[in-house]
C-alpha positions as YAML, in Angstrom:
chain: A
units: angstrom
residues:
- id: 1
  name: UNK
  ca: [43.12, -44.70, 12.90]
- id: 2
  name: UNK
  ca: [41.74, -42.65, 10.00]
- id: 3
  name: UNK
  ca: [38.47, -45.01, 9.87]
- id: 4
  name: UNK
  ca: [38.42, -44.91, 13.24]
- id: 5
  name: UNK
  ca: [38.45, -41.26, 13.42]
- id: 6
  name: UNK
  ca: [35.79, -41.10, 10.74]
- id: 7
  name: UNK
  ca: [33.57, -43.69, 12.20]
- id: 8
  name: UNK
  ca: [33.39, -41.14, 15.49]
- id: 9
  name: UNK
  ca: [32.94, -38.09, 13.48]
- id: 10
  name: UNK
  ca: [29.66, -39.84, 12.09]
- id: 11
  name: UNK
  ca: [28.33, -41.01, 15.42]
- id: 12
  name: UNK
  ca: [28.58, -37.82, 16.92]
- id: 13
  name: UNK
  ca: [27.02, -35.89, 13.80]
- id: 14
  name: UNK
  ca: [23.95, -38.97, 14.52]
- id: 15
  name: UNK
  ca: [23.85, -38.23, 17.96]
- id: 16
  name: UNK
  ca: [23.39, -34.11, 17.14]
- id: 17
  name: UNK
  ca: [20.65, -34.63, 14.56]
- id: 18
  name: UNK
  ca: [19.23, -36.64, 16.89]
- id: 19
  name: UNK
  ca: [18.80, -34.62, 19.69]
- id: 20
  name: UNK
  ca: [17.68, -31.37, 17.75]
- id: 21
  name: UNK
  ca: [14.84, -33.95, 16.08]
- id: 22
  name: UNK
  ca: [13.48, -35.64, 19.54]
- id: 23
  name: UNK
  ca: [10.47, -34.11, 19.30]
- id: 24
  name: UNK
  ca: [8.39, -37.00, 19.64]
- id: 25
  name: UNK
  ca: [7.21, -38.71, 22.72]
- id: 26
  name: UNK
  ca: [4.77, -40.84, 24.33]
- id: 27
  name: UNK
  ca: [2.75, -40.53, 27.48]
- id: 28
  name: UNK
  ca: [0.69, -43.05, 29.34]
- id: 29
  name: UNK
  ca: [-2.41, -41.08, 29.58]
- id: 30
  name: UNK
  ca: [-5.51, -40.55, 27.09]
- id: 31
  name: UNK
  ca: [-5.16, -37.64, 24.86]
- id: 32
  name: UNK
  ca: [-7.97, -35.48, 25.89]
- id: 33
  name: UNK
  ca: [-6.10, -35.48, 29.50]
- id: 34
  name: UNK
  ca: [-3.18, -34.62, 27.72]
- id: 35
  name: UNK
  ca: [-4.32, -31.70, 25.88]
- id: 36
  name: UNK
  ca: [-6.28, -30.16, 28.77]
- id: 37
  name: UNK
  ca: [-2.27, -30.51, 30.56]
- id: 38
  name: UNK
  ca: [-0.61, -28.47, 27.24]
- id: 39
  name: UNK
  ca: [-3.39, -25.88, 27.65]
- id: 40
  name: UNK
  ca: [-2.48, -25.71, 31.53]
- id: 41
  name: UNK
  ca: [1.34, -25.96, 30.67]
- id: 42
  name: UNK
  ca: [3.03, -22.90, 32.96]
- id: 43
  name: UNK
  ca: [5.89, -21.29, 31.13]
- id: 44
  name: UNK
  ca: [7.41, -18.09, 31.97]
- id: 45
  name: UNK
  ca: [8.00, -17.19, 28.43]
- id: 46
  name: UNK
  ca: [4.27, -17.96, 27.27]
- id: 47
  name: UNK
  ca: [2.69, -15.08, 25.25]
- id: 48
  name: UNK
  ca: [-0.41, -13.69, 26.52]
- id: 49
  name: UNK
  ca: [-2.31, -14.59, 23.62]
- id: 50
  name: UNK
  ca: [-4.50, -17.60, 23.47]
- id: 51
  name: UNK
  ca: [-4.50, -19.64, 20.12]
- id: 52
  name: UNK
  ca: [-7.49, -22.36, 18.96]
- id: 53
  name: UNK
  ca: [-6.33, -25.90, 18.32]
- id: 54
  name: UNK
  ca: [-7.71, -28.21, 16.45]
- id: 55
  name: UNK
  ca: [-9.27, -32.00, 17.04]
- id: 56
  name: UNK
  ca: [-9.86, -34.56, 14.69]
- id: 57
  name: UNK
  ca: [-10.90, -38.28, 15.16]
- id: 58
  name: UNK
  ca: [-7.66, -39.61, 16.92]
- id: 59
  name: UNK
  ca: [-5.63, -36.02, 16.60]
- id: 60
  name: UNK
  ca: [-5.44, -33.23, 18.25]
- id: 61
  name: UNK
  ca: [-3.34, -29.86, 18.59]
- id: 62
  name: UNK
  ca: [-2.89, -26.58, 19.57]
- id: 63
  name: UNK
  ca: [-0.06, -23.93, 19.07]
- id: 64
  name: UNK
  ca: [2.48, -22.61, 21.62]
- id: 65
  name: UNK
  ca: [4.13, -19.40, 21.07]
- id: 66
  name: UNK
  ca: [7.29, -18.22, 23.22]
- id: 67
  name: UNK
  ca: [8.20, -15.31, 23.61]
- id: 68
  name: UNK
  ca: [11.49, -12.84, 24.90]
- id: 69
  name: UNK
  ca: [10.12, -10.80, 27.92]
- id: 70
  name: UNK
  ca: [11.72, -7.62, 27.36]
- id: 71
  name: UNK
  ca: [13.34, -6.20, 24.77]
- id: 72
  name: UNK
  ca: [17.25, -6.98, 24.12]
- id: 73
  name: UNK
  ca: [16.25, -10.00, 25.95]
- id: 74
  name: UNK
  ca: [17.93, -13.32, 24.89]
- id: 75
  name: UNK
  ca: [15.98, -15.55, 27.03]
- id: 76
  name: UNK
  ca: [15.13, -18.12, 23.98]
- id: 77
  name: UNK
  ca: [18.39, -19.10, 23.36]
- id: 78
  name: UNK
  ca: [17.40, -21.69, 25.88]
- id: 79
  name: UNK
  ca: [14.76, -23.09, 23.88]
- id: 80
  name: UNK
  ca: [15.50, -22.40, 20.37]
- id: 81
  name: UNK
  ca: [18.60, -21.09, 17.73]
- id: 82
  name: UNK
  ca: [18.43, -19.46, 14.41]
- id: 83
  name: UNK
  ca: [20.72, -21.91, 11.89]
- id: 84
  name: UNK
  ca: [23.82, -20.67, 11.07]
- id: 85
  name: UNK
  ca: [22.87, -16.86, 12.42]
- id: 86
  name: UNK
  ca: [25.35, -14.38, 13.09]
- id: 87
  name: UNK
  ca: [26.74, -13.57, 16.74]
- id: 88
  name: UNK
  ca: [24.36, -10.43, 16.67]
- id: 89
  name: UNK
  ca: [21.16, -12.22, 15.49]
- id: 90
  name: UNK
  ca: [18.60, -13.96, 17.81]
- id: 91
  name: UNK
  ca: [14.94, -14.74, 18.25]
- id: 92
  name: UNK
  ca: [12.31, -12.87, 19.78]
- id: 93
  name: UNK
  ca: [9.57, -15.14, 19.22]
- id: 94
  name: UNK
  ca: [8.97, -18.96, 18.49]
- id: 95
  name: UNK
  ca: [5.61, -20.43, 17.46]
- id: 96
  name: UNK
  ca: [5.47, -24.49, 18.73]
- id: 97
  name: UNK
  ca: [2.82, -27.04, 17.57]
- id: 98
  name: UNK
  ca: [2.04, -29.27, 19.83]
- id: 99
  name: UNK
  ca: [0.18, -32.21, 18.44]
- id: 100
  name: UNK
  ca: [-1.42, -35.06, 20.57]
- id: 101
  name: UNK
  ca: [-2.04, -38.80, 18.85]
- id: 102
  name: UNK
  ca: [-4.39, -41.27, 20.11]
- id: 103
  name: UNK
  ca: [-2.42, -44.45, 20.25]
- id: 104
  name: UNK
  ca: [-4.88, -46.15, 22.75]
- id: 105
  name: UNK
  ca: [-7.19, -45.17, 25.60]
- id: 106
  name: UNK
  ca: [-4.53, -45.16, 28.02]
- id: 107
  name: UNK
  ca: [-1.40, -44.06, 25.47]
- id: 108
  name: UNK
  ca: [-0.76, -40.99, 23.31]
- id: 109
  name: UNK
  ca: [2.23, -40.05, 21.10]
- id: 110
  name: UNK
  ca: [2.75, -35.80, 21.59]
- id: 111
  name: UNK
  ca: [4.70, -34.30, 18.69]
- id: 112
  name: UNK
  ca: [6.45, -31.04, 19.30]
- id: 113
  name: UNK
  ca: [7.77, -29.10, 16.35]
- id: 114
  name: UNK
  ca: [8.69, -25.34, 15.63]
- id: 115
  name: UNK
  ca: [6.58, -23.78, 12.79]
- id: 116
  name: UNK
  ca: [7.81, -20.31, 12.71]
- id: 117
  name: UNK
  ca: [9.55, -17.91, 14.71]
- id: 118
  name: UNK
  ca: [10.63, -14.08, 14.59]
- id: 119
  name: UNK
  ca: [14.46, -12.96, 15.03]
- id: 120
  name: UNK
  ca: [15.44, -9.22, 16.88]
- id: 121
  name: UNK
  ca: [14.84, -7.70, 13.38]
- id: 122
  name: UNK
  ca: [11.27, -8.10, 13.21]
- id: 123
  name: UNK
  ca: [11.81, -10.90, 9.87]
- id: 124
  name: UNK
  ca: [9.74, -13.76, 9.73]
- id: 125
  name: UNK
  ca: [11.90, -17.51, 10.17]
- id: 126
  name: UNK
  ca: [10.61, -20.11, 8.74]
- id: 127
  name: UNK
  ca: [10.29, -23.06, 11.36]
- id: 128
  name: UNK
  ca: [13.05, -25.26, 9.44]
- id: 129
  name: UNK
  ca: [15.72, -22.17, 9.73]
- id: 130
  name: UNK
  ca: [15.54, -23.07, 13.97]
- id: 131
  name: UNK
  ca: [17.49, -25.40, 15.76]
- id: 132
  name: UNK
  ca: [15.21, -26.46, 18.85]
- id: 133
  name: UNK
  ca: [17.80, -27.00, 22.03]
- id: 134
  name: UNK
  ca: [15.10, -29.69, 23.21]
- id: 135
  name: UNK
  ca: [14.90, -27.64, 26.43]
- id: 136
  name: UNK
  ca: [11.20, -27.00, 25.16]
- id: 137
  name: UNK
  ca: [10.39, -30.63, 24.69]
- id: 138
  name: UNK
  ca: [12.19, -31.60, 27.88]
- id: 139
  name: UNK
  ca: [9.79, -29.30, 30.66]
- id: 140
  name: UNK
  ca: [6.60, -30.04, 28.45]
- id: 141
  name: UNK
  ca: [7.22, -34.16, 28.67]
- id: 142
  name: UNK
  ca: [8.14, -33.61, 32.43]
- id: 143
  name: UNK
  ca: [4.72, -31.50, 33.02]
- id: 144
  name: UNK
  ca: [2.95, -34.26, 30.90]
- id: 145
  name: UNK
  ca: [4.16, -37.13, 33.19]
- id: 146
  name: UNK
  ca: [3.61, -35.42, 36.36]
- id: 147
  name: UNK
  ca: [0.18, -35.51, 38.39]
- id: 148
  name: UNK
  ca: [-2.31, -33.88, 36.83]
- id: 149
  name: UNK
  ca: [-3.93, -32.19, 39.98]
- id: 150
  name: UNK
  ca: [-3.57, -28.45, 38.32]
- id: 151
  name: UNK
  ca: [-6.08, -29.79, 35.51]
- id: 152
  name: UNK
  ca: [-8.55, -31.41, 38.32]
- id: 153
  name: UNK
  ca: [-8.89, -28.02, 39.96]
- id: 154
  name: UNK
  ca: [-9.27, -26.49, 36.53]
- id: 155
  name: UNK
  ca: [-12.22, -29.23, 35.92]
- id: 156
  name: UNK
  ca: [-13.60, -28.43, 39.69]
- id: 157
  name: UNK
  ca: [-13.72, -24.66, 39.07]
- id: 158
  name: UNK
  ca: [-15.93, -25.09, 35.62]
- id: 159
  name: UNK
  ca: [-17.94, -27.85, 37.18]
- id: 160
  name: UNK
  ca: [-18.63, -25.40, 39.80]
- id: 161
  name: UNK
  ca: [-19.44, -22.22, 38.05]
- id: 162
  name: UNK
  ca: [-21.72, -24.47, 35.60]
- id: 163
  name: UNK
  ca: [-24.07, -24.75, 39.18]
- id: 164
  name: UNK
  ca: [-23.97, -21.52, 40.08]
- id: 165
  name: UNK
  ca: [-27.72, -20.95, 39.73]
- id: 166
  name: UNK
  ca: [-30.53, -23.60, 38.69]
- id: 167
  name: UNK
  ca: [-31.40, -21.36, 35.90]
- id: 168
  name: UNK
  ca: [-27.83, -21.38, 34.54]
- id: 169
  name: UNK
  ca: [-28.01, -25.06, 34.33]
- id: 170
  name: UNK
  ca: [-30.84, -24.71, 32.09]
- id: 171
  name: UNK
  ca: [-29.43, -22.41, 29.81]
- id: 172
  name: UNK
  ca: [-26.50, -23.69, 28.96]
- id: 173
  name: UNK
  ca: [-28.15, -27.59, 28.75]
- id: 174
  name: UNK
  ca: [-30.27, -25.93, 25.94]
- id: 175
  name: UNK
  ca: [-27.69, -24.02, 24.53]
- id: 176
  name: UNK
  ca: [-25.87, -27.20, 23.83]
- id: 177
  name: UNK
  ca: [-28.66, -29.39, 22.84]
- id: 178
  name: UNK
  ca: [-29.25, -30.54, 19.36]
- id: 179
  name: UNK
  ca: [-32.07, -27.77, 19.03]
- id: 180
  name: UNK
  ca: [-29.22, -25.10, 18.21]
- id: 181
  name: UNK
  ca: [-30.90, -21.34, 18.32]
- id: 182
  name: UNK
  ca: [-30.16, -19.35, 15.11]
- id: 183
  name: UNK
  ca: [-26.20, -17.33, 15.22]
- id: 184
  name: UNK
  ca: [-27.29, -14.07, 16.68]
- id: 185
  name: UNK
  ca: [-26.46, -11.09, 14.84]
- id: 186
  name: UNK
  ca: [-22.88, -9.35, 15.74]
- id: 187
  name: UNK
  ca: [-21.12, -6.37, 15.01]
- id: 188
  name: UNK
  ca: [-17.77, -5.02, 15.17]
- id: 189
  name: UNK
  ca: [-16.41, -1.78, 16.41]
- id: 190
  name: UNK
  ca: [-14.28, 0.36, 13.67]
- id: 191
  name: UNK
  ca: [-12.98, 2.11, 16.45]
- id: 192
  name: UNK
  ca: [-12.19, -0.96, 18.63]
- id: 193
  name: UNK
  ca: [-10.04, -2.56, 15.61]
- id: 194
  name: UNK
  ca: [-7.92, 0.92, 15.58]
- id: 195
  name: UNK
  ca: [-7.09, 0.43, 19.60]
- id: 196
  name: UNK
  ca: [-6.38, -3.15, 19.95]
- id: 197
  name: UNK
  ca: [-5.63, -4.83, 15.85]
- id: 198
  name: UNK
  ca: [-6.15, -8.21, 15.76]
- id: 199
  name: UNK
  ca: [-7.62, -8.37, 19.34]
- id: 200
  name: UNK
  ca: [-4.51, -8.08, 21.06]
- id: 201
  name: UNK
  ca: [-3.94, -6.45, 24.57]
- id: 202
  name: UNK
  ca: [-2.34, -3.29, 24.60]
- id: 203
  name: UNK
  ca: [1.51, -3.28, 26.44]
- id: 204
  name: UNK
  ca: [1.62, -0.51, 29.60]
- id: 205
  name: UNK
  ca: [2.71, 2.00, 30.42]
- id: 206
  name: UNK
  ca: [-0.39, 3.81, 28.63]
- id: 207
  name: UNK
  ca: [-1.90, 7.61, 28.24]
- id: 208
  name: UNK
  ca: [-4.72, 8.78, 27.52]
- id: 209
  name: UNK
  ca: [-3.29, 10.41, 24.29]
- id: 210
  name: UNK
  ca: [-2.85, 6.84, 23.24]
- id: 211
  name: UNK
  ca: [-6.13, 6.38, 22.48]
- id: 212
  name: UNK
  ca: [-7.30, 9.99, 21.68]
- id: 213
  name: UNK
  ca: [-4.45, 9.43, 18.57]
- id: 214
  name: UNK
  ca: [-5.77, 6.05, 18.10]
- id: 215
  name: UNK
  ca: [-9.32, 7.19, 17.19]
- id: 216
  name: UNK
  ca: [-9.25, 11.01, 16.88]
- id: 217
  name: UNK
  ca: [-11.47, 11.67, 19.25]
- id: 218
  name: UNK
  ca: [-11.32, 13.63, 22.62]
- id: 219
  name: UNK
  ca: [-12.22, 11.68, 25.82]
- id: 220
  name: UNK
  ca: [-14.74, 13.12, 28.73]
- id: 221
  name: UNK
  ca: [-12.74, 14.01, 31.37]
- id: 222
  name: UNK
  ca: [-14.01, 12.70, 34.97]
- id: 223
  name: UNK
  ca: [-12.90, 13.96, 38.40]
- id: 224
  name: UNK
  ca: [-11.00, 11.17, 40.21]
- id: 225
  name: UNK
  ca: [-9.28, 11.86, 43.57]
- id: 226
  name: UNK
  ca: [-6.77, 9.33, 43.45]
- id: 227
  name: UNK
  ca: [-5.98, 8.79, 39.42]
- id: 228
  name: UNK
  ca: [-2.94, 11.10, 38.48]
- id: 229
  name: UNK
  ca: [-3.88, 14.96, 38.13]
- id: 230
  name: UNK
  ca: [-7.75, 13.94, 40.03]
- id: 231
  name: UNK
  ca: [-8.97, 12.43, 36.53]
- id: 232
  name: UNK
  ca: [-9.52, 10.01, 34.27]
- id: 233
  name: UNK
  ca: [-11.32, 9.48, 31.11]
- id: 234
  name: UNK
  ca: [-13.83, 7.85, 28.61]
- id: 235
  name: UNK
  ca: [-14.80, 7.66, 25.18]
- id: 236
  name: UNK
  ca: [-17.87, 6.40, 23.42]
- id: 237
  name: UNK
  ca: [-16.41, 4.15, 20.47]
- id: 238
  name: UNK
  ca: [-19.72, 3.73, 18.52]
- id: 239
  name: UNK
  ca: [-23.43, 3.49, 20.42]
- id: 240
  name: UNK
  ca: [-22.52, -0.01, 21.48]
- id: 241
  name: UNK
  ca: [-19.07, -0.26, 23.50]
- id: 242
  name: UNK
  ca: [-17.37, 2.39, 25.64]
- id: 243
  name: UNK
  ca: [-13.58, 2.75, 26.14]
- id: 244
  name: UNK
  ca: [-12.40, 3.62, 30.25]
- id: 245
  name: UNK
  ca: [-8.98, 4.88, 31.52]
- id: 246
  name: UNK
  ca: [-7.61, 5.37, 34.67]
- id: 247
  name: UNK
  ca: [-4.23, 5.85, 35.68]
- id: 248
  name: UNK
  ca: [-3.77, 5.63, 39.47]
- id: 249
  name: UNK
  ca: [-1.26, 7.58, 41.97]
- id: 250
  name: UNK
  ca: [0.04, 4.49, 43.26]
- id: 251
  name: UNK
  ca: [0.81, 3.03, 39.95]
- id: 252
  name: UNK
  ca: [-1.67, 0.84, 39.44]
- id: 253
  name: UNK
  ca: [-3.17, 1.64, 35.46]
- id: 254
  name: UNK
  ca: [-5.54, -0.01, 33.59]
- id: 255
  name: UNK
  ca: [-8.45, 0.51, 30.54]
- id: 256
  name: UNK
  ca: [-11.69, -0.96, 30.08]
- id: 257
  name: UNK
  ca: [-14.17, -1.85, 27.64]
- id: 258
  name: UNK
  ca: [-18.08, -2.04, 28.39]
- id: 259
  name: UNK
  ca: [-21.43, -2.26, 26.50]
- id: 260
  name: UNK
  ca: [-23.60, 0.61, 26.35]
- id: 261
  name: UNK
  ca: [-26.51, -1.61, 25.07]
- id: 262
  name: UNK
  ca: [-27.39, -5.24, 23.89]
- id: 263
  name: UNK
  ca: [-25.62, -5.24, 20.58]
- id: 264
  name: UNK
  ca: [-23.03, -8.22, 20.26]
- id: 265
  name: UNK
  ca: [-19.55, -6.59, 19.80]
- id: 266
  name: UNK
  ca: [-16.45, -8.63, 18.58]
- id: 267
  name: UNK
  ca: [-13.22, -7.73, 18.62]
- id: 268
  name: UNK
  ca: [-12.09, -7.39, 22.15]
- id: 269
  name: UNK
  ca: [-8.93, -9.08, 23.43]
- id: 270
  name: UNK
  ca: [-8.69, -12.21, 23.82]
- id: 271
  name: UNK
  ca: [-11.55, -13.30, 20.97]
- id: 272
  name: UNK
  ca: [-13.98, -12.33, 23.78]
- id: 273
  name: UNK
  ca: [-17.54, -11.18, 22.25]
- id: 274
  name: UNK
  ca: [-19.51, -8.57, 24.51]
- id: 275
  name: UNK
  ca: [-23.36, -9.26, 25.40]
- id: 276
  name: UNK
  ca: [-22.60, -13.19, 24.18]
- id: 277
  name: UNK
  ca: [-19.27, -14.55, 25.73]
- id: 278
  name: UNK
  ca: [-20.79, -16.58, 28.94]
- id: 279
  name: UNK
  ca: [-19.14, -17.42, 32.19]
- id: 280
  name: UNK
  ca: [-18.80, -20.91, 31.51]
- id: 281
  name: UNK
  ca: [-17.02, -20.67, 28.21]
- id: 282
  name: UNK
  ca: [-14.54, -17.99, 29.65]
- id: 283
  name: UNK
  ca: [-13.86, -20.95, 32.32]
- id: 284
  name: UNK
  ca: [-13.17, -23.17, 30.06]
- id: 285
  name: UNK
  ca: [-11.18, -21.07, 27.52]
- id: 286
  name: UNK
  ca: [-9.12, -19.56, 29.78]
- id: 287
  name: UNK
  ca: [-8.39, -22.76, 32.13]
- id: 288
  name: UNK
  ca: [-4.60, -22.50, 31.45]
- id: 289
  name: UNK
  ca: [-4.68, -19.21, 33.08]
- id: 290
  name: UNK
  ca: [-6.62, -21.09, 36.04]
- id: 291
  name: UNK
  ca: [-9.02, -18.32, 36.79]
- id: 292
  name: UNK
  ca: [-11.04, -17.83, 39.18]
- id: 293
  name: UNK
  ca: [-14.39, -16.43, 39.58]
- id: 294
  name: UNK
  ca: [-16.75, -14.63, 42.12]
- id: 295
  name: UNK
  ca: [-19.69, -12.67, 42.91]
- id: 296
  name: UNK
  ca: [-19.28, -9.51, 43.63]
- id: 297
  name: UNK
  ca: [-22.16, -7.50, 45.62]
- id: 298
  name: UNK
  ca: [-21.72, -3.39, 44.80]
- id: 299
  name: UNK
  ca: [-22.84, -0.71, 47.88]
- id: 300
  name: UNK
  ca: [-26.53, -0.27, 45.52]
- id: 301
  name: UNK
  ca: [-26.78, -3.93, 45.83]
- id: 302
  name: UNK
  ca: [-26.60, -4.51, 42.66]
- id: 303
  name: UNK
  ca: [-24.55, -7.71, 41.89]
- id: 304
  name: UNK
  ca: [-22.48, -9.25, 39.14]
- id: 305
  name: UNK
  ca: [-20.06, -12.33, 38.14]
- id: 306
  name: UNK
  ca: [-16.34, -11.60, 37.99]
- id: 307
  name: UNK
  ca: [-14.03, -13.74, 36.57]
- id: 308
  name: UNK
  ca: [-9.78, -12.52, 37.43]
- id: 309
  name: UNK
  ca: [-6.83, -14.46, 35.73]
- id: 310
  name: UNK
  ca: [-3.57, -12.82, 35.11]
- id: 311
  name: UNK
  ca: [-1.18, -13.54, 32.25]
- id: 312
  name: UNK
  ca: [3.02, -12.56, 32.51]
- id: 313
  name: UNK
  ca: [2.63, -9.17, 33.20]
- id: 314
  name: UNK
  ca: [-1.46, -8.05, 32.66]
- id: 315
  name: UNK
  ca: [-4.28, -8.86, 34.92]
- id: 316
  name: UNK
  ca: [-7.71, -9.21, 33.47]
- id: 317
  name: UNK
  ca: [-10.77, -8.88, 35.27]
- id: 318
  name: UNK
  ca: [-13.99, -9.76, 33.51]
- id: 319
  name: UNK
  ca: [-17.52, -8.81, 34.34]
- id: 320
  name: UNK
  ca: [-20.85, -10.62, 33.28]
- id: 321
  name: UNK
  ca: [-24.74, -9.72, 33.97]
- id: 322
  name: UNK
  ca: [-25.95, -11.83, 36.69]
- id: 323
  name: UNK
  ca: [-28.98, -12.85, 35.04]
- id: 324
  name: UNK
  ca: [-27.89, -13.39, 31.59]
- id: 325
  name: UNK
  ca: [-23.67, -14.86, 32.62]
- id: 326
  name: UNK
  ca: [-23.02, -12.97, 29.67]
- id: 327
  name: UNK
  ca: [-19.83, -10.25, 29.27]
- id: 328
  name: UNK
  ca: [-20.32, -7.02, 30.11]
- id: 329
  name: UNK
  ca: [-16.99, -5.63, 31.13]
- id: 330
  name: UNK
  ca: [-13.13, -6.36, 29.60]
- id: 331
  name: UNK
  ca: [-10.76, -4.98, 32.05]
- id: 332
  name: UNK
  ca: [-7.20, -4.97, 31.40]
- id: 333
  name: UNK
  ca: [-4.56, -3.90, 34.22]
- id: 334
  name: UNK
  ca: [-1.19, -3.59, 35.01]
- id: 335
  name: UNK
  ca: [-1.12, -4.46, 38.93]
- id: 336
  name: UNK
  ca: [-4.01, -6.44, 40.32]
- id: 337
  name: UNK
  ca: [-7.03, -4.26, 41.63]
- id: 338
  name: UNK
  ca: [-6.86, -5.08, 44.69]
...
């Protein structure tokens, strides 16, 4: 009975290991269709940031990060565990890799694993101190073997905002031919960096003392018959970007950023570049989001492109010159415009 006993204790412990280490899959489909699927993976607890992955001959990956949607919250739990925490303890914050093998034309092998992760104290866990539940693993396979219809109308909308104009065409063919134009000259925004470190959006509900604080600097004041108290306000953060705010009566808030001239400004949110991020590539970065774009015609007649995608709780709205498709406009909001 003993060794029979024993013998059960060990199959079970098997079993346990096993299922926290099933991170490792295949999928009957190539892996560049599979990777344009992670980056179009919904998931309620997605952060709003957008990470770079990597590609190399038969590889390629790109980083996930979860995160708790309010604070206190314990959503995660379903995904991921801290090892051997106590009852208090929990994370916040868990950073996946997802990595995509070619195996064949028609087979990849998708490897999901936890690098890091951040607990309700604000300490850093290293990605071996987490138990994964394989709840993770589980939606991402089924989303991976289902119809891939949401990445077709992804595809559809660039294809279709690449045609826009004949003269667009032509741009980006050059831009992409093997003549490559010299990097143009860019700048960043001292300023900027003290509002929004490390590019990141900025959480509502805002003030404009937020970012008088942030940069020392009074704002001009605008009248503004339906912002709160008939204003709202803007700051010049160097000779090259300006800084809006508006804070509406029927809740709606939002802040913008917008070029004053033709300098190239990094910086902004979202590793967006003013006077140089184009239409096409905000398509194409942002195709997760599945955004969508238009042409908007103002009451002057004057016209511009607007591209509108929203992430868990901000809606961005960005603006580009109709001549050049470059940005002109970052708009950041907490209800959509319209």
């Amino acid at each position: 009975m003993k060794k029979i006993y024993l013998i059960s204790i060990c199959l079970l412990t098997c079993v346990s290991l096993f299922a926290q280490n099933s991170n490792v899959f295949k999928i009957d489909k190539n892996d560049d269709l599979i990777m344009e699927m992670v980056y179009a993976f919904p998931h309620e607890l997605k952060n709003d940031g957008i990470t770079d992955g990597y590609k190399g001959d038969n590889i390629q990956g790109s980083s996930y990060e979860l995160i708790n949607p309010r604070q206190g919250d314990r959503s995660l739990d379903k995904y991921a565990v801290l090892k051997n925490a106590k009852a208090d303890a929990f994370l916040v914050q868990t950073n996946w890799n997802i990595e995509v093998v070619r195996l064949n034309e028609k087979k990849s092998e998708i490897k999901v694993t936890i690098e890091s992760a951040l607990d309700n104290r604000n300490n850093q866990v290293a990605g071996t101190k987490v138990n994964s539940t394989g709840e993770f693993e589980k939606e991402l396979r089924q989303f991976l073997e289902s119809d891939y219809q949401v990445v077709q109308e992804v595809y559809e909308t660039t294809a279709d905002s690449t045609a826009i104009t004949t003269d667009y065409a032509d741009y980006t063919s050059t831009a992409d031919s093997e003549f490559s134009f010299e990097e143009p000259e860019k700048k960043t925004s001292a300023n900027l960096k003290k509002i929004i470190p490390n590019g990141k959006t900025i959480a509502f509900p805002l003030n404009a003392s937020y970012f008088t604080k942030k940069i020392n600097s009074q704002p001009t004041i605008h009248e503004f018959e339906t912002a709160v108290d008939g204003k709202y306000y803007s700051w010049n953060l160097d000779e090259s970007i300006g800084l809006l705010y508006v804070k509406m009566k029927n809740g709606l808030e939002y802040y913008s950023f917008y070029t004053l001239d033709q300098s190239i400004v990094t910086g902004l949110p979202f590793n967006l570049e003013m006077n140089y991020s184009s239409l096409e590539w905000c398509l194409h970065e942002f195709k997760g989001y599945l955004p969508q774009w238009t042409q908007v015609v103002e009451e002057n007649d004057d016209t511009y492109l607007q591209v509108e995608f929203s992430t868990k709780d901000q809606f961005i709205h960005l603006e580009f010159f109709t001549d050049s498709k470059n940005l002109k406009t970052v708009l950041i909001a907490n209800k959509p415009l319209n």
